[in-house]
Short mmCIF file of C-alpha atoms in Angstrom, two decimals:
data_model
loop_
_atom_site.label_atom_id
_atom_site.label_comp_id
_atom_site.label_asym_id
_atom_site.label_seq_id
_atom_site.Cartn_x
_atom_site.Cartn_y
_atom_site.Cartn_z
CA UNK A 138 -11.81 -2.23 16.80
CA UNK A 139 -10.88 0.96 14.99
CA UNK A 140 -8.22 1.41 12.31
CA UNK A 141 -5.67 2.75 14.80
CA UNK A 142 -5.94 -0.42 16.90
CA UNK A 143 -5.64 -2.61 13.78
CA UNK A 144 -2.58 -0.59 12.69
CA UNK A 145 -0.72 -1.45 15.90
CA UNK A 146 -0.34 -5.06 14.72
CA UNK A 147 0.89 -4.40 11.17
CA UNK A 148 4.21 -5.95 10.12
CA UNK A 149 3.61 -5.86 6.35
CA UNK A 150 1.96 -3.08 4.32
CA UNK A 151 0.71 -4.14 0.87
CA UNK A 152 -0.24 -1.65 -1.83
CA UNK A 153 -2.08 -1.80 -5.11
CA UNK A 154 -0.60 0.54 -7.73
CA UNK A 155 -3.14 2.10 -10.12
CA UNK A 156 -5.53 4.28 -8.13
CA UNK A 157 -3.51 3.91 -4.91
CA UNK A 158 0.13 4.73 -5.63
CA UNK A 159 -1.06 6.69 -8.69
CA UNK A 160 -4.21 8.65 -9.44
CA UNK A 161 -5.44 5.74 -11.56
CA UNK A 162 -4.79 7.39 -14.91
CA UNK A 163 -3.06 5.22 -17.49
CA UNK A 164 -0.90 7.12 -19.96
CA UNK A 165 -0.18 5.03 -23.05
CA UNK A 166 2.01 6.22 -25.93
CA UNK A 167 1.62 5.17 -29.56
CA UNK A 168 4.64 2.89 -29.18
CA UNK A 169 2.94 1.04 -26.31
CA UNK A 170 5.05 2.69 -23.61
CA UNK A 171 3.16 3.18 -20.36
CA UNK A 172 3.65 6.17 -18.07
CA UNK A 173 2.59 6.60 -14.45
CA UNK A 174 2.95 9.51 -12.06
CA UNK A 175 3.98 8.62 -8.51
CA UNK A 176 3.79 11.00 -5.55
CA UNK A 177 7.16 11.66 -3.91
CA UNK A 178 5.52 12.23 -0.50
CA UNK A 179 3.98 8.75 -0.73
CA UNK A 180 7.38 7.32 -1.60
CA UNK A 181 9.08 8.94 1.37
CA UNK A 182 6.29 7.68 3.62
CA UNK A 183 6.92 4.14 2.40
CA UNK A 184 10.65 4.52 3.06
CA UNK A 185 10.02 5.80 6.61
CA UNK A 186 7.56 2.97 7.24
CA UNK A 187 10.15 0.41 6.14
CA UNK A 188 12.81 2.04 8.35
CA UNK A 189 10.36 1.73 11.24
CA UNK A 190 10.33 -2.05 10.80
CA UNK A 191 7.29 -2.66 8.59
CA UNK A 192 7.96 -4.60 5.37
CA UNK A 193 6.50 -3.40 2.08
CA UNK A 194 4.78 -5.27 -0.74
CA UNK A 195 2.99 -4.46 -3.97
CA UNK A 196 0.28 -6.60 -5.53
CA UNK A 197 -0.95 -5.23 -8.86
CA UNK A 198 -2.95 -6.65 -11.71
CA UNK A 199 -0.92 -4.86 -14.37
CA UNK A 200 2.70 -5.50 -15.35
CA UNK A 201 5.11 -2.64 -15.90
CA UNK A 202 8.88 -2.21 -15.82
CA UNK A 203 8.18 1.22 -14.35
CA UNK A 204 6.53 -0.37 -11.28
CA UNK A 205 9.47 -2.75 -10.87
CA UNK A 206 11.86 0.22 -10.89
CA UNK A 207 9.70 2.14 -8.40
CA UNK A 208 9.59 -0.90 -6.11
CA UNK A 209 13.39 -1.13 -6.12
CA UNK A 210 13.68 2.60 -5.40
CA UNK A 211 11.32 2.32 -2.41
CA UNK A 212 12.83 -0.85 -0.96
CA UNK A 213 9.71 -2.92 -1.58
CA UNK A 214 10.57 -6.45 -0.51
CA UNK A 215 7.78 -8.32 -2.31
CA UNK A 216 6.49 -7.44 -5.79
CA UNK A 217 3.63 -9.27 -7.49
CA UNK A 218 2.77 -7.95 -10.95
CA UNK A 219 0.20 -9.32 -13.38
CA UNK A 220 -1.72 -10.69 -10.39
CA UNK A 221 -5.18 -11.16 -11.85
CA UNK A 222 -6.01 -13.20 -8.74
CA UNK A 223 -4.74 -10.96 -5.96
CA UNK A 224 -5.86 -13.37 -3.26
CA UNK A 225 -3.52 -16.09 -4.59
CA UNK A 226 -0.65 -13.59 -4.53
CA UNK A 227 -1.60 -12.59 -0.96
CA UNK A 228 -1.71 -16.22 0.20
CA UNK A 229 1.69 -16.86 -1.40
CA UNK A 230 3.04 -13.77 0.33
CA UNK A 231 1.72 -14.99 3.69
CA UNK A 232 3.39 -18.35 3.14
CA UNK A 233 6.73 -16.74 2.18
CA UNK A 234 6.70 -14.28 5.07
CA UNK A 235 5.26 -16.58 7.71
CA UNK A 236 2.92 -13.77 8.77
CA UNK A 237 -0.65 -14.04 9.94
CA UNK A 238 -3.21 -12.12 7.81
CA UNK A 239 -3.93 -9.88 10.83
CA UNK A 240 -0.34 -8.58 10.64
CA UNK A 241 -0.94 -7.28 7.11
CA UNK A 242 -2.42 -4.02 5.86
CA UNK A 243 -3.73 -3.85 2.31
CA UNK A 244 -4.55 -0.65 0.45
CA UNK A 245 -6.75 -0.91 -2.63
CA UNK A 246 -9.21 1.07 -4.68
CA UNK A 247 -11.53 -1.31 -6.52
CA UNK A 248 -13.56 -4.51 -6.24
CA UNK A 249 -10.61 -6.63 -7.47
CA UNK A 250 -8.93 -5.76 -4.17
CA UNK A 251 -11.79 -7.04 -1.99
CA UNK A 252 -10.64 -10.68 -1.68
CA UNK A 253 -7.44 -9.48 0.02
CA UNK A 254 -9.07 -6.60 1.89
CA UNK A 255 -11.62 -8.96 3.45
CA UNK A 256 -8.85 -11.20 4.84
CA UNK A 257 -6.15 -8.81 6.05
CA UNK A 258 -5.84 -7.14 9.43
CA UNK A 259 -6.17 -3.57 8.16
CA UNK A 260 -8.14 -2.90 4.98
CA UNK A 261 -7.70 0.61 3.57
CA UNK A 262 -9.10 2.33 0.49
CA UNK A 263 -8.96 5.73 -1.17
CA UNK A 264 -11.93 8.14 -1.34
CA UNK A 265 -12.60 7.38 -5.03
CA UNK A 266 -13.19 3.68 -4.31
CA UNK A 267 -16.65 2.27 -5.08
CA UNK A 268 -19.13 2.08 -2.19
CA UNK A 269 -18.73 -1.69 -1.82
CA UNK A 270 -14.97 -1.31 -1.29
CA UNK A 271 -15.56 1.43 1.28
CA UNK A 272 -17.99 -0.85 3.14
CA UNK A 273 -15.22 -3.43 3.56
CA UNK A 274 -12.54 -0.95 4.65
CA UNK A 275 -11.37 -0.29 8.18
CA UNK A 276 -10.09 3.09 7.02
CA UNK A 277 -10.79 5.41 4.08
CA UNK A 278 -8.01 7.90 3.48
CA UNK A 279 -8.75 11.61 3.32
CA UNK A 280 -6.21 12.08 0.54
CA UNK A 281 -6.65 10.65 -2.97
CA UNK A 282 -4.74 7.85 -4.65
CA UNK A 283 -1.53 9.25 -6.10
CA UNK A 284 -1.99 12.36 -3.97
CA UNK A 285 -0.85 11.43 -0.50
CA UNK A 286 -3.12 8.49 0.39
CA UNK A 287 -0.18 6.09 0.72
CA UNK A 288 1.68 8.56 2.96
CA UNK A 289 -1.46 8.91 5.10
CA UNK A 290 -1.59 5.16 5.68
CA UNK A 291 2.16 4.96 6.39
CA UNK A 292 1.85 7.72 8.99
CA UNK A 293 -1.21 6.08 10.55
CA UNK A 294 0.70 2.82 11.04
CA UNK A 295 3.79 4.58 12.42
CA UNK A 296 1.67 6.67 14.80
CA UNK A 297 -0.17 3.58 16.03
CA UNK A 298 3.12 1.75 16.59
CA UNK A 299 4.85 4.71 18.24
CA UNK A 300 7.57 5.03 15.59
CA UNK A 301 6.45 8.19 13.81
CA UNK A 302 8.33 10.68 16.01
CA UNK A 303 11.51 8.60 15.69
CA UNK A 304 11.21 8.73 11.87
CA UNK A 305 10.75 12.52 11.95
CA UNK A 306 13.55 13.19 14.47
CA UNK A 307 16.39 13.41 11.90
CA UNK A 308 14.53 16.23 10.12
CA UNK A 309 13.90 18.22 13.29
CA UNK A 310 17.50 18.53 14.52
#
């Protein structure tokens, strides 16, 4: 089954942050403040995906107030930060949502994402991911993390589910 067919079943899209929603760079100031750059096209893609009926989640190993604020801005329903064991967070999310793993997409960029990627219905990675992660992905985005990869996945899911044109309609009046 190809990625498009897997995408038809998705009810929950889960994203890692560093390397997926950002380019993976960590900007740290002398005072310990952390800075991240998020792509506005990715953010709008996530908002359209949510409006199309797919819930959003973030599972990230790091903890940042900035990520919490971004999640609120995007309407992310489920946020797991400081998740050193991403599989445990995923299993908790499945229990809370009542969803089957096949109804979940997960987008990651490194080996720490593999336990979830190997169990979800649609495993996606960015082009900079290590070879092992690519081997376990149903889909490898053309665009890089922090540079449109998230939007690419959102559009793939909406296209597979027939909701993409409806999300674009308000902008084409």
